[in-house]
Amino acid sequence: MKPFNAWLYAGLLSATAATELLTPDKVEAGIQKDRLENVLWNLNKIGNDNGGNRAFGTSGYKASVDFVLERVVKRFGKHLDTYVQPFEHLFHQVKRIQVKGPDGTQVYVVSLQYNPATPLPGGITGELVHVPYEADRGSGCFEDQWQNIDAKGKVALLKRGGCTFADMTLLAKAAGAKAVIFYNQTPGKNYSTATLQAKNVGKLIPSGLVSLEDGEAWAGRVAAGEKLSVTLVVDAVSEVRETWNIISETKAGDKNNIVMLGAHLDSVLPGPGVNDDGSGTAALLEIIEQLIRYHGIKNTVRVAWWGAEESGLIGSLYYGSNLTEAEADRVKFYFNYDMIGSPHPEFVVYANDERHKFGGAPLFDYLQAHGKPAKYGYVTTFTNGRKSKEANTWGKKANSVLRLTMSPFSTWEFHRLEFSPVPRPQLTRATTRLATPSTTGERLSVPLVVDAVSEVRETWNIISETKAGDKNNIVMLGAHLDSVLPGPGVNDDGSGTAALLEIIEQLIRYHGIKNTVRVAWWGAEESGLIGSLYYGSNLTEAEADRVKFYFNYDMIGSPHPEFVVYANDERHKFGGAPLFDYLQAHGKPAKYGKFGSSSDYVAFLNLGIPSSGIFTGASPTTDPCYHQACDTVNNINWEALTVNTKAAARVAAQFALSLEGVPPRNKTTINPRSRRGVRRAFDDWADTVDVVEKTHNCGPGDNLY
């Protein structure tokens, strides 16, 4: 990993010398709501000026990277060492999707991530063939469900649920179908899209997802003997693109004791990602700014803005998978701040166990002390049919949550829980011989068109660290800088980006930093944590050893926030507890929440680095604009974002001064995604990219996102 070339930002501003001694009180007091608003306003504008989003692989994400670099390099460069970590990932965007129903009228349809394009301009027209839905087996999820279905040259009509969209599409293709129309399992048009998974690029047929009402109406008419046809048009681009993580750490501080904070910088395609995770981005900027205002940092503070998080935590996983054992050992704790400004927030502190509560408990206590109903909670990965008490965190009962296990290269659909009934474990369904269902009804046809592009594009991480502080003791903070394609990502994760900029600005105002503070803005987070994973996978063991703790700040300004502090165990509560305590002390109902696989802390958990962070919720209740175009500056709970950034800044300052008692890096982790495994996955994915066909459409039509 090489330092970012500062000459690209000529004429660096000379920062005010840090003359005051660092204290948590000073850093907390320095966090200002108006500066967080300024960062989120800028991220929102970046999204609006770049097609409505800040997603990995887009000009909006590149502008987000430049924005963070302007802060951490140009403004804070005297006190921070900053790295931009480039990596590549498969970018996919559906520019237009259209379905004309059997009556010739257009119906509401959404696309799926990695959806292949149809021939243009006419698309695909075909007779509809319906595969009946079985309550415990889904629609078209098993080969025997296709045995009596004549799908050759037709368009399969399948109901969502029971198995993955990719599995259904592969079976439909094997049965001879030339396209698939999925219909949703719940009423209305307010339903989420999903992923076909990057590993399936080049293997699938085009598809679209229509409403339950349209799908059931067509299925009923087919069953009654009508012959129906539809047309599907998909205009899409799929290509490998470069993206980036930003890693920034205090020059002051012990480089063998690193406290790390992270937030993802990208948004989803539908919106600018102001809460998800602009809130975390803003918090990290504010935190690092406050930390570097003072001298006396004893432990390095490292802040990361992850890229391609919304594509499957790609940036943070990449970062983590590239850390050596020695590098991972130096990271003593990680705090993740993703969606900390939700409009109707909960205050959930990540903490799966007592190790995580080492950092989570301070967050929890802070929120509780400040009148917020903080609670410890899980951000978890569910498999089909899993009985899980973690469902209570999301207001659901056991066996009522469907959450497919996320691959390193899955898309942002896996970042959100789908509250769908789970009839039985998928493994049982897949391995048990079941009776062939009877089928009735005549066959109908419909037209379908998909236009997509998949190509490799360059992107970046930004890594910035204080010049002051022990380089063997690094405290790291991270947020992702990209948004999803649909919007500018002001909360997700402009909030984390803004926080990191504010935090680092406050830190470098003062002298006395004893531990280096490193701040990272991750690239391509929305594409699967790509930036942070790339960063982690490139750290040597010695480098990882120097990172003593990582804080992740992703979505910390959700409009209806929870105040969740990450902490799976006591190791993580080393950093989580100060966050928890701060939120509690300031009237926020902080709670501990367990880590899962949905944000950039994953790369650091893989390395055994104690981690924590704050998250304010991504559910329809806490953030109804999550991963949508409406994730703008109007989607932020400013009070939540401000108090979360203050909590993050205070704890960053504490860790910059002392890492006494920090748990050692755990080199034996239960997480199966080892550095070697992640690297292997990157290689496998790269092989897939080699066969990607680039398909572009220059014709008329509005973009879907």
XYZ file of C-alpha atoms in Angstrom:
705
model
C 0.000 0.000 0.000
C 1.427 3.363 -0.971
C 0.621 6.783 0.452
C -1.743 8.910 -1.573
C 0.157 11.260 -3.848
C -0.475 14.545 -2.135
C 0.889 16.523 -5.081
C -2.360 15.770 -6.860
C -3.811 18.274 -4.458
C -1.309 21.082 -4.942
C -1.226 24.007 -2.616
C -2.023 22.163 0.573
C -3.417 24.364 3.296
C -1.269 24.613 6.398
C -3.267 23.444 9.388
C -3.242 25.202 12.695
C -0.705 23.639 15.016
C -2.235 21.469 17.714
C -1.300 23.258 20.913
C -4.016 22.062 23.290
C -3.908 18.669 24.948
C -6.409 16.155 23.620
C -9.317 15.189 25.868
C -12.555 13.369 24.995
C -14.558 16.321 26.334
C -12.908 18.721 23.906
C -13.449 16.466 20.918
C -17.078 15.856 21.830
C -17.702 19.576 22.306
C -16.123 20.326 18.937
C -18.601 18.221 16.956
C -20.990 20.619 15.262
C -24.284 19.836 13.571
C -23.769 22.517 10.926
C -20.542 20.881 9.730
C -22.264 17.517 9.465
C -25.039 19.208 7.505
C -22.457 20.759 5.228
C -20.910 17.381 4.405
C -24.286 15.790 3.763
C -25.419 18.741 1.692
C -22.305 18.310 -0.435
C -22.821 14.558 -0.782
C -26.448 15.129 -1.702
C -25.390 17.676 -4.323
C -22.765 15.282 -5.647
C -25.492 12.693 -6.104
C -27.844 15.154 -7.765
C -25.098 16.376 -10.096
C -24.136 12.842 -11.119
C -27.300 11.072 -12.153
C -28.915 11.032 -8.723
C -26.490 8.772 -6.861
C -22.970 8.171 -5.586
C -22.776 4.471 -6.387
C -19.548 2.598 -6.973
C -18.372 2.831 -10.562
C -20.111 6.135 -11.220
C -18.975 9.722 -11.499
C -20.889 10.354 -8.275
C -18.624 8.022 -6.339
C -15.486 9.479 -7.888
C -16.724 12.942 -6.878
C -17.359 11.612 -3.358
C -13.789 10.327 -3.193
C -12.482 13.693 -4.353
C -14.628 15.439 -1.756
C -13.246 13.370 1.116
C -9.698 13.701 -0.190
C -10.075 17.461 -0.327
C -10.816 17.374 3.385
C -8.314 14.826 4.643
C -5.423 15.659 2.296
C -5.780 19.332 1.522
C -7.195 20.509 4.826
C -5.878 17.963 7.304
C -2.792 16.666 5.507
C -0.405 18.053 8.088
C -1.826 15.697 10.693
C -2.975 12.725 8.621
C -1.393 10.132 6.394
C -3.884 9.238 3.695
C -3.951 6.352 1.270
C -6.228 5.698 -1.663
C -6.587 1.965 -2.174
C -7.757 1.109 -5.700
C -9.461 -2.140 -6.609
C -11.794 -3.375 -9.309
C -15.282 -4.790 -9.200
C -18.070 -5.626 -11.591
C -20.328 -2.627 -12.137
C -23.872 -3.236 -13.292
C -26.589 -0.731 -14.061
C -29.950 -1.191 -15.689
C -30.517 1.975 -17.662
C -34.053 1.089 -18.659
C -36.475 -1.772 -18.103
C -39.938 -2.061 -19.576
C -42.666 -4.688 -19.589
C -45.705 -4.546 -21.844
C -48.408 -6.782 -20.481
C -50.785 -9.046 -22.396
C -53.088 -6.095 -23.098
C -50.291 -4.042 -24.625
C -50.014 -1.595 -21.737
C -46.866 -0.965 -19.727
C -46.869 -2.307 -16.173
C -44.755 -1.356 -13.181
C -41.522 -3.378 -13.171
C -38.171 -3.263 -11.396
C -34.962 -4.867 -12.511
C -32.589 -7.197 -10.712
C -28.905 -6.554 -10.140
C -26.758 -8.216 -12.836
C -29.772 -8.597 -15.102
C -28.574 -9.329 -18.657
C -29.709 -7.118 -21.500
C -32.301 -8.109 -24.080
C -31.929 -7.480 -27.807
C -32.649 -3.829 -28.566
C -34.743 -2.001 -29.397
C -37.558 -4.544 -29.468
C -36.645 -6.723 -26.532
C -38.060 -10.207 -26.070
C -41.678 -11.116 -26.778
C -43.001 -14.486 -25.789
C -45.883 -16.575 -24.562
C -46.297 -16.694 -20.791
C -45.906 -20.052 -19.087
C -46.706 -20.207 -15.373
C -45.031 -22.491 -12.840
C -47.467 -22.856 -9.903
C -46.259 -21.736 -6.493
C -45.956 -24.273 -3.663
C -45.964 -22.971 -0.107
C -42.926 -24.980 0.983
C -41.057 -25.159 -2.333
C -41.638 -21.919 -4.171
C -42.216 -21.510 -7.897
C -39.698 -23.117 -10.223
C -37.102 -23.732 -7.513
C -36.682 -27.457 -8.275
C -36.095 -29.360 -11.480
C -39.152 -31.552 -10.944
C -41.365 -28.453 -10.954
C -40.429 -27.944 -14.608
C -40.978 -31.514 -15.789
C -44.494 -30.950 -17.144
C -43.900 -27.333 -18.192
C -43.330 -26.520 -21.859
C -41.125 -23.457 -21.430
C -39.095 -23.684 -24.633
C -38.980 -20.312 -26.360
C -41.415 -18.818 -23.846
C -41.394 -16.394 -20.923
C -41.617 -18.065 -17.515
C -43.936 -16.484 -14.934
C -42.631 -17.241 -11.422
C -43.584 -16.048 -7.945
C -40.887 -14.563 -5.746
C -39.723 -16.582 -2.737
C -38.700 -20.136 -1.923
C -35.221 -19.828 -3.407
C -32.972 -17.217 -4.952
C -33.847 -15.350 -8.123
C -30.668 -16.718 -9.668
C -31.650 -20.335 -8.944
C -35.077 -19.838 -10.510
C -33.587 -18.098 -13.533
C -31.002 -20.824 -14.115
C -33.695 -23.511 -13.975
C -35.938 -21.507 -16.305
C -33.094 -21.205 -18.785
C -32.389 -24.940 -18.524
C -36.056 -25.585 -19.313
C -35.738 -23.533 -22.500
C -37.318 -20.247 -21.413
C -35.951 -17.126 -23.075
C -36.919 -14.713 -20.293
C -38.478 -14.661 -16.826
C -41.146 -12.453 -15.315
C -41.114 -12.664 -11.518
C -44.011 -11.339 -9.489
C -43.740 -10.176 -5.902
C -45.077 -12.104 -2.902
C -46.627 -9.124 -1.092
C -49.194 -6.587 -2.367
C -48.404 -3.139 -3.687
C -45.540 -1.546 -5.564
C -43.316 -0.703 -2.601
C -41.065 -3.735 -2.894
C -37.307 -4.086 -3.008
C -35.234 -5.289 -5.896
C -32.711 -8.106 -5.499
C -29.545 -9.563 -6.961
C -28.772 -12.290 -9.450
C -25.186 -12.334 -8.081
C -22.083 -11.322 -9.989
C -20.908 -14.927 -10.232
C -23.825 -15.618 -12.589
C -22.951 -12.926 -15.132
C -23.099 -14.460 -18.601
C -25.123 -17.472 -17.411
C -28.655 -16.062 -17.144
C -31.590 -14.930 -19.256
C -33.233 -11.494 -18.900
C -35.869 -10.969 -16.230
C -38.082 -8.403 -14.538
C -40.035 -8.181 -11.279
C -43.685 -7.045 -11.424
C -46.273 -6.600 -8.692
C -48.205 -9.382 -6.981
C -51.427 -8.007 -8.440
C -50.193 -8.138 -12.051
C -48.545 -11.524 -11.632
C -51.550 -13.194 -10.021
C -53.885 -11.721 -12.627
C -51.777 -13.131 -15.454
C -51.366 -16.490 -13.709
C -55.128 -16.709 -13.233
C -55.827 -15.994 -16.884
C -53.270 -18.590 -17.956
C -54.861 -21.157 -15.639
C -58.245 -20.314 -17.168
C -56.971 -21.213 -20.623
C -56.002 -17.862 -22.115
C -52.859 -17.484 -24.163
C -51.047 -14.361 -23.103
C -47.861 -12.762 -24.325
C -45.638 -10.066 -22.862
C -42.661 -8.023 -24.016
C -39.606 -7.371 -21.853
C -36.984 -4.757 -22.680
C -33.819 -4.423 -20.592
C -31.145 -1.866 -21.438
C -28.186 -2.428 -19.139
C -24.457 -2.078 -18.751
C -22.162 -4.591 -17.027
C -18.441 -3.970 -16.879
C -15.524 -4.124 -14.496
C -14.738 -0.705 -13.058
C -12.093 0.590 -10.715
C -13.108 1.929 -7.343
C -11.381 2.974 -4.145
C -11.182 2.874 -0.377
C -9.846 5.901 1.468
C -7.730 5.145 4.521
C -6.615 8.022 6.681
C -4.803 7.824 9.981
C -3.288 10.161 12.494
C 0.419 10.749 12.192
C 0.489 10.880 15.948
C -0.018 7.746 17.989
C 1.497 4.328 18.469
C 1.432 2.489 15.116
C 1.291 -0.813 16.947
C -1.965 0.191 18.599
C -4.488 1.293 16.021
C -8.100 2.217 16.662
C -10.026 2.078 13.423
C -13.308 3.745 12.441
C -15.090 3.016 9.205
C -18.052 4.061 7.098
C -18.848 3.305 3.493
C -18.655 6.092 0.952
C -20.833 4.682 -1.805
C -24.597 4.791 -2.154
C -26.986 2.506 -3.949
C -28.001 3.372 -7.507
C -31.525 4.569 -6.647
C -30.423 7.544 -4.547
C -27.652 9.733 -3.124
C -27.331 7.752 0.118
C -27.424 10.656 2.523
C -28.214 8.481 5.518
C -26.778 5.312 4.007
C -23.996 6.082 4.523
C -23.467 9.781 4.112
C -24.230 9.946 7.816
C -21.254 7.748 8.656
C -19.033 9.546 6.165
C -19.897 12.920 7.671
C -19.386 11.617 11.195
C -15.915 10.285 10.392
C -14.863 13.550 8.771
C -16.083 15.489 11.776
C -14.487 13.073 14.248
C -11.072 13.061 12.626
C -11.141 16.845 12.291
C -11.773 17.183 16.004
C -9.135 14.630 16.985
C -6.330 16.301 15.061
C -7.030 19.673 16.653
C -5.190 18.454 19.738
C -1.886 16.892 20.664
C -1.483 13.900 22.935
C -2.872 11.092 20.765
C -1.289 7.958 22.197
C -2.822 5.371 19.860
C -3.082 5.809 16.124
C -6.600 6.522 14.926
C -7.297 5.157 11.448
C -10.423 6.162 9.567
C -11.652 4.311 6.497
C -14.197 5.260 3.884
C -15.087 2.023 2.153
C -15.938 1.633 -1.503
C -18.437 -0.750 -3.113
C -20.077 -1.602 0.209
C -23.478 -1.688 -1.426
C -22.225 -4.318 -3.866
C -21.427 -6.743 -1.069
C -19.000 -5.063 1.358
C -16.379 -5.291 -1.369
C -14.124 -2.436 -0.278
C -13.795 -3.383 3.361
C -13.477 -7.081 2.570
C -10.758 -6.283 0.074
C -8.965 -4.164 2.643
C -9.205 -6.841 5.290
C -8.193 -9.677 2.999
C -4.985 -7.855 2.108
C -3.871 -7.227 5.677
C -1.053 -9.422 6.861
C -1.313 -11.062 10.255
C 1.106 -8.506 11.648
C -0.924 -5.623 10.213
C -4.141 -7.050 11.573
C -2.560 -7.462 15.004
C -1.916 -3.744 15.158
C -5.600 -2.928 14.722
C -6.871 -3.188 18.272
C -10.509 -2.252 17.683
C -12.783 -1.362 14.795
C -15.892 0.841 14.977
C -18.388 0.729 12.123
C -20.708 3.675 11.510
C -23.253 2.855 8.826
C -26.599 4.686 8.804
C -26.371 6.652 12.028
C -28.852 9.383 11.118
C -31.991 7.436 10.257
C -35.132 9.610 10.310
C -36.876 7.400 12.888
C -33.829 6.027 14.659
C -33.170 3.173 16.931
C -29.902 3.406 18.823
C -28.340 -0.011 18.360
C -24.754 -0.659 19.413
C -23.040 -3.573 17.693
C -21.890 -6.190 20.174
C -22.202 -9.901 19.503
C -20.262 -10.791 22.638
C -18.235 -9.364 25.484
C -15.157 -8.787 23.333
C -17.098 -6.393 21.130
C -18.586 -4.652 24.143
C -15.095 -3.463 25.028
C -15.677 -0.773 22.427
C -19.443 -0.997 22.268
C -20.082 -0.321 25.938
C -18.737 3.257 25.846
C -21.019 3.973 22.887
C -23.939 2.360 24.681
C -23.312 4.258 27.901
C -22.961 7.567 26.081
C -26.257 7.150 24.252
C -28.046 6.076 27.408
C -26.610 8.997 29.337
C -27.875 11.363 26.645
C -31.426 10.076 26.795
C -31.312 7.720 23.826
C -32.822 4.235 24.265
C -29.617 2.489 23.294
C -29.613 -1.268 23.056
C -27.190 -3.952 22.055
C -28.268 -5.670 18.895
C -27.364 -7.907 16.026
C -26.725 -6.998 12.442
C -26.747 -10.528 11.231
C -26.821 -12.813 8.248
C -29.796 -15.140 8.125
C -30.191 -18.320 6.134
C -33.538 -19.637 5.032
C -35.462 -21.161 7.913
C -32.966 -20.229 10.600
C -34.443 -19.861 14.067
C -32.982 -16.675 15.409
C -33.489 -14.492 18.422
C -31.771 -11.780 16.388
C -35.046 -11.328 14.520
C -36.316 -9.470 17.574
C -33.856 -6.696 16.790
C -35.797 -6.013 13.616
C -39.244 -6.320 15.187
C -39.839 -9.793 13.772
C -40.447 -13.223 15.221
C -38.209 -16.222 14.851
C -38.610 -17.991 11.509
C -40.029 -14.842 9.951
C -36.878 -13.402 8.410
C -35.420 -14.374 5.063
C -31.820 -13.314 4.676
C -29.719 -15.110 2.118
C -26.112 -15.771 3.076
C -24.062 -13.024 1.465
C -21.155 -13.710 -0.827
C -18.287 -11.212 -1.017
C -19.584 -10.072 -4.381
C -23.314 -9.956 -3.789
C -25.124 -6.699 -4.332
C -26.871 -4.265 -2.088
C -30.036 -6.379 -1.981
C -28.221 -8.534 0.539
C -27.602 -5.456 2.655
C -31.286 -5.294 3.580
C -33.306 -7.901 5.443
C -36.344 -9.189 3.611
C -39.168 -9.790 6.057
C -40.647 -12.833 4.357
C -41.919 -16.076 5.879
C -39.454 -18.949 5.802
C -41.243 -22.301 5.416
C -38.268 -24.609 6.038
C -34.490 -24.693 5.699
C -33.293 -24.323 2.143
C -30.793 -27.115 2.543
C -33.547 -29.592 3.407
C -35.614 -28.508 0.430
C -32.636 -28.772 -1.867
C -31.571 -32.261 -0.790
C -34.873 -34.032 -0.163
C -36.723 -35.779 -2.955
C -40.217 -34.297 -3.237
C -43.161 -35.397 -5.306
C -43.576 -33.861 -8.742
C -46.402 -31.305 -8.520
C -49.370 -31.520 -10.831
C -49.731 -28.653 -13.289
C -52.809 -27.282 -15.011
C -53.708 -24.515 -17.420
C -52.832 -23.595 -20.963
C -49.719 -21.752 -21.995
C -49.534 -18.063 -22.808
C -46.772 -15.769 -24.073
C -45.484 -12.275 -23.298
C -42.696 -9.939 -24.616
C -39.648 -8.953 -22.459
C -36.605 -6.605 -22.989
C -33.456 -6.043 -20.842
C -30.494 -3.768 -21.683
C -27.506 -3.988 -19.342
C -23.789 -3.293 -19.159
C -21.152 -5.080 -17.091
C -17.587 -3.806 -17.182
C -14.581 -3.383 -14.932
C -14.082 0.188 -13.711
C -11.454 1.690 -11.467
C -12.431 3.037 -8.088
C -10.657 4.070 -4.909
C -10.419 4.023 -1.145
C -9.146 7.091 0.689
C -6.926 6.415 3.702
C -5.875 9.324 5.887
C -4.022 9.231 9.183
C -2.612 11.680 11.669
C 1.058 12.425 11.385
C 1.161 12.586 15.158
C 0.848 9.448 17.240
C 2.514 6.091 17.681
C 2.491 4.320 14.298
C 2.498 0.996 16.088
C -0.812 1.802 17.774
C -3.420 2.810 15.237
C -7.061 3.598 15.905
C -9.018 3.317 12.683
C -12.357 4.876 11.699
C -14.163 4.069 8.490
C -17.160 5.055 6.388
C -17.974 4.263 2.794
C -17.862 7.044 0.236
C -19.983 5.561 -2.519
C -23.742 5.548 -2.874
C -26.053 3.166 -4.664
C -26.968 4.072 -8.234
C -30.549 5.112 -7.454
C -29.562 8.098 -5.311
C -26.885 10.330 -3.750
C -26.668 8.330 -0.505
C -26.811 11.208 1.929
C -27.532 8.983 4.922
C -25.961 5.881 3.388
C -23.180 6.780 3.864
C -22.825 10.505 3.477
C -23.566 10.600 7.184
C -20.498 8.513 7.973
C -18.375 10.450 5.500
C -19.388 13.747 7.067
C -18.765 12.411 10.555
C -15.255 11.241 9.701
C -14.361 14.559 8.117
C -15.610 16.417 11.170
C -13.924 14.055 13.619
C -10.523 14.216 11.975
C -10.745 17.999 11.699
C -11.367 18.241 15.423
C -8.589 15.821 16.322
C -5.884 17.658 14.417
C -6.713 20.943 16.116
C -4.793 19.783 19.173
C -1.453 18.328 20.102
C -0.933 15.354 22.381
C -2.152 12.568 20.102
C -0.387 9.487 21.399
C -1.866 6.849 19.076
C -2.169 7.341 15.344
C -5.715 7.910 14.121
C -6.372 6.495 10.654
C -9.533 7.388 8.767
C -10.745 5.466 5.727
C -13.368 6.326 3.164
C -14.141 3.068 1.441
C -14.986 2.675 -2.211
C -17.427 0.213 -3.807
C -19.018 -0.659 -0.463
C -22.423 -0.815 -2.093
C -21.060 -3.424 -4.495
C -20.134 -5.774 -1.670
C -17.712 -4.057 0.733
C -15.151 -4.189 -2.060
C -13.008 -1.274 -0.952
C -12.592 -2.271 2.668
C -12.090 -5.928 1.791
C -9.442 -4.954 -0.711
C -7.733 -2.808 1.894
C -7.795 -5.551 4.481
C -6.616 -8.235 2.102
C -3.553 -6.149 1.253
C -2.437 -5.518 4.824
C 0.534 -7.526 5.974
C 0.391 -9.247 9.340
C 2.638 -6.578 10.778
C 0.395 -3.831 9.440
C -2.729 -5.492 10.791
C -1.102 -5.868 14.196
C -0.670 -2.115 14.391
C -4.403 -1.493 14.014
C -5.661 -1.836 17.563
C -9.322 -0.989 17.045
C -11.666 -0.219 14.168
C -14.824 1.911 14.351
C -17.327 1.703 11.509
C -19.773 4.548 10.882
C -22.291 3.628 8.208
C -25.756 5.227 8.235
C -25.580 7.193 11.461
C -28.226 9.766 10.605
C -31.281 7.656 9.797
C -34.468 9.746 9.881
C -36.113 7.587 12.568
C -32.971 6.271 14.218
C -32.131 3.440 16.460
C -28.826 3.871 18.250
C -27.091 0.551 17.727
C -23.509 0.116 18.894
C -21.693 -2.820 17.346
C -20.304 -5.258 19.895
C -20.446 -9.029 19.587
C -18.432 -9.624 22.747
C -16.305 -7.970 25.407
C -13.407 -7.434 23.011
C -15.556 -5.240 20.819
C -17.137 -3.530 23.812
C -13.715 -2.125 24.588
C -14.539 0.442 21.940
C -18.288 -0.007 21.891
C -18.869 0.695 25.573
C -17.642 4.310 25.398
C -19.948 4.910 22.439
C -22.812 3.219 24.256
C -22.207 5.186 27.450
C -22.031 8.468 25.592
C -25.297 7.895 23.779
C -27.035 6.792 26.966
C -25.692 9.814 28.829
C -27.096 12.066 26.125
C -30.580 10.632 26.314
C -30.364 8.210 23.407
C -31.720 4.665 23.864
C -28.475 3.012 22.874
C -28.364 -0.741 22.507
C -25.704 -3.217 21.538
C -26.118 -4.979 18.219
C -24.231 -7.920 16.801
C -22.161 -7.751 13.667
C -23.291 -9.502 10.552
C -22.021 -9.134 6.987
C -23.623 -5.904 5.870
C -20.974 -3.224 6.378
C -17.269 -2.561 6.297
C -16.463 -3.945 9.736
C -16.407 -7.386 8.056
C -12.848 -6.944 6.790
C -11.634 -6.179 10.309
C -13.574 -8.980 11.970
C -11.949 -11.304 9.436
C -8.591 -10.108 10.712
C -9.566 -10.565 14.355
C -9.336 -6.835 15.076
C -11.676 -5.693 17.877
C -14.314 -3.459 16.343
C -17.412 -1.456 17.074
C -19.412 1.429 15.649
C -22.862 2.963 15.487
C -25.798 2.201 13.219
C -29.207 3.908 13.262
C -31.195 1.413 11.243
C -32.051 0.559 7.640
C -35.509 -0.938 8.095
C -38.615 0.614 6.505
C -39.394 2.017 9.957
C -36.035 3.631 10.698
C -35.142 4.689 7.144
C -37.931 4.392 4.552
C -35.601 5.865 1.911
C -32.867 3.275 2.380
C -31.199 2.567 -0.981
C -33.670 4.776 -2.798
C -33.548 8.062 -4.684
C -35.112 9.835 -1.697
C -31.990 9.266 0.444
C -31.239 12.983 0.279
C -30.578 15.701 2.843
C -34.270 15.449 3.702
C -33.667 11.873 4.860
C -31.450 12.740 7.825
C -32.234 12.974 11.508
C -29.817 15.764 12.318
C -30.015 15.305 16.072
C -29.147 11.623 15.747
C -26.309 12.313 13.334
C -24.882 15.005 15.591
C -24.993 13.003 18.818
C -23.607 9.923 17.064
C -20.746 11.929 15.608
C -20.031 13.451 19.009
C -19.982 9.971 20.530
C -17.677 8.715 17.799
C -15.398 11.730 18.147
C -15.177 11.437 21.914
C -14.285 7.759 21.757
C -11.792 8.366 18.947
C -10.085 10.934 21.146
C -10.066 8.536 24.106
C -8.450 5.835 22.023
C -6.018 8.305 20.483
C -4.819 8.994 24.021
C -4.844 5.514 25.523
C -5.334 1.889 24.509
C -4.774 0.492 27.961
C -6.705 -2.758 28.300
C -7.477 -3.145 24.603
C -7.984 -6.844 23.768
C -5.303 -8.390 21.561
C -6.015 -9.179 17.960
C -7.609 -12.592 17.659
C -5.737 -14.376 14.892
C -8.090 -17.343 14.966
C -11.520 -16.181 13.864
C -14.702 -18.183 13.420
C -15.453 -16.152 10.328
C -14.900 -18.519 7.392
C -14.016 -15.687 5.053
C -10.280 -15.711 5.679
C -7.893 -13.411 3.897
C -6.874 -16.254 1.640
C -10.512 -17.115 1.012
C -11.364 -13.547 0.113
C -8.410 -13.334 -2.231
C -9.494 -16.591 -3.824
C -12.984 -15.183 -4.238
C -11.547 -12.091 -5.895
C -9.647 -14.327 -8.305
C -12.758 -16.368 -9.075
C -14.720 -13.212 -9.642
C -12.014 -11.842 -11.950
C -12.294 -15.013 -14.032
C -16.025 -14.370 -14.352
C -15.392 -10.826 -15.511
C -13.265 -12.116 -18.372
C -16.367 -13.500 -20.074
C -18.586 -10.480 -19.518
C -20.054 -9.042 -22.682
C -20.459 -5.271 -22.774
C -23.860 -4.195 -23.996
C -24.768 -0.531 -24.263
C -27.840 1.209 -25.593
C -27.638 4.663 -27.125
C -31.348 4.860 -27.855
C -33.987 6.979 -26.175
C -35.505 6.262 -22.794
C -35.230 7.367 -19.209
C -32.852 5.668 -16.826
C -34.452 3.342 -14.355
C -32.169 4.681 -11.612
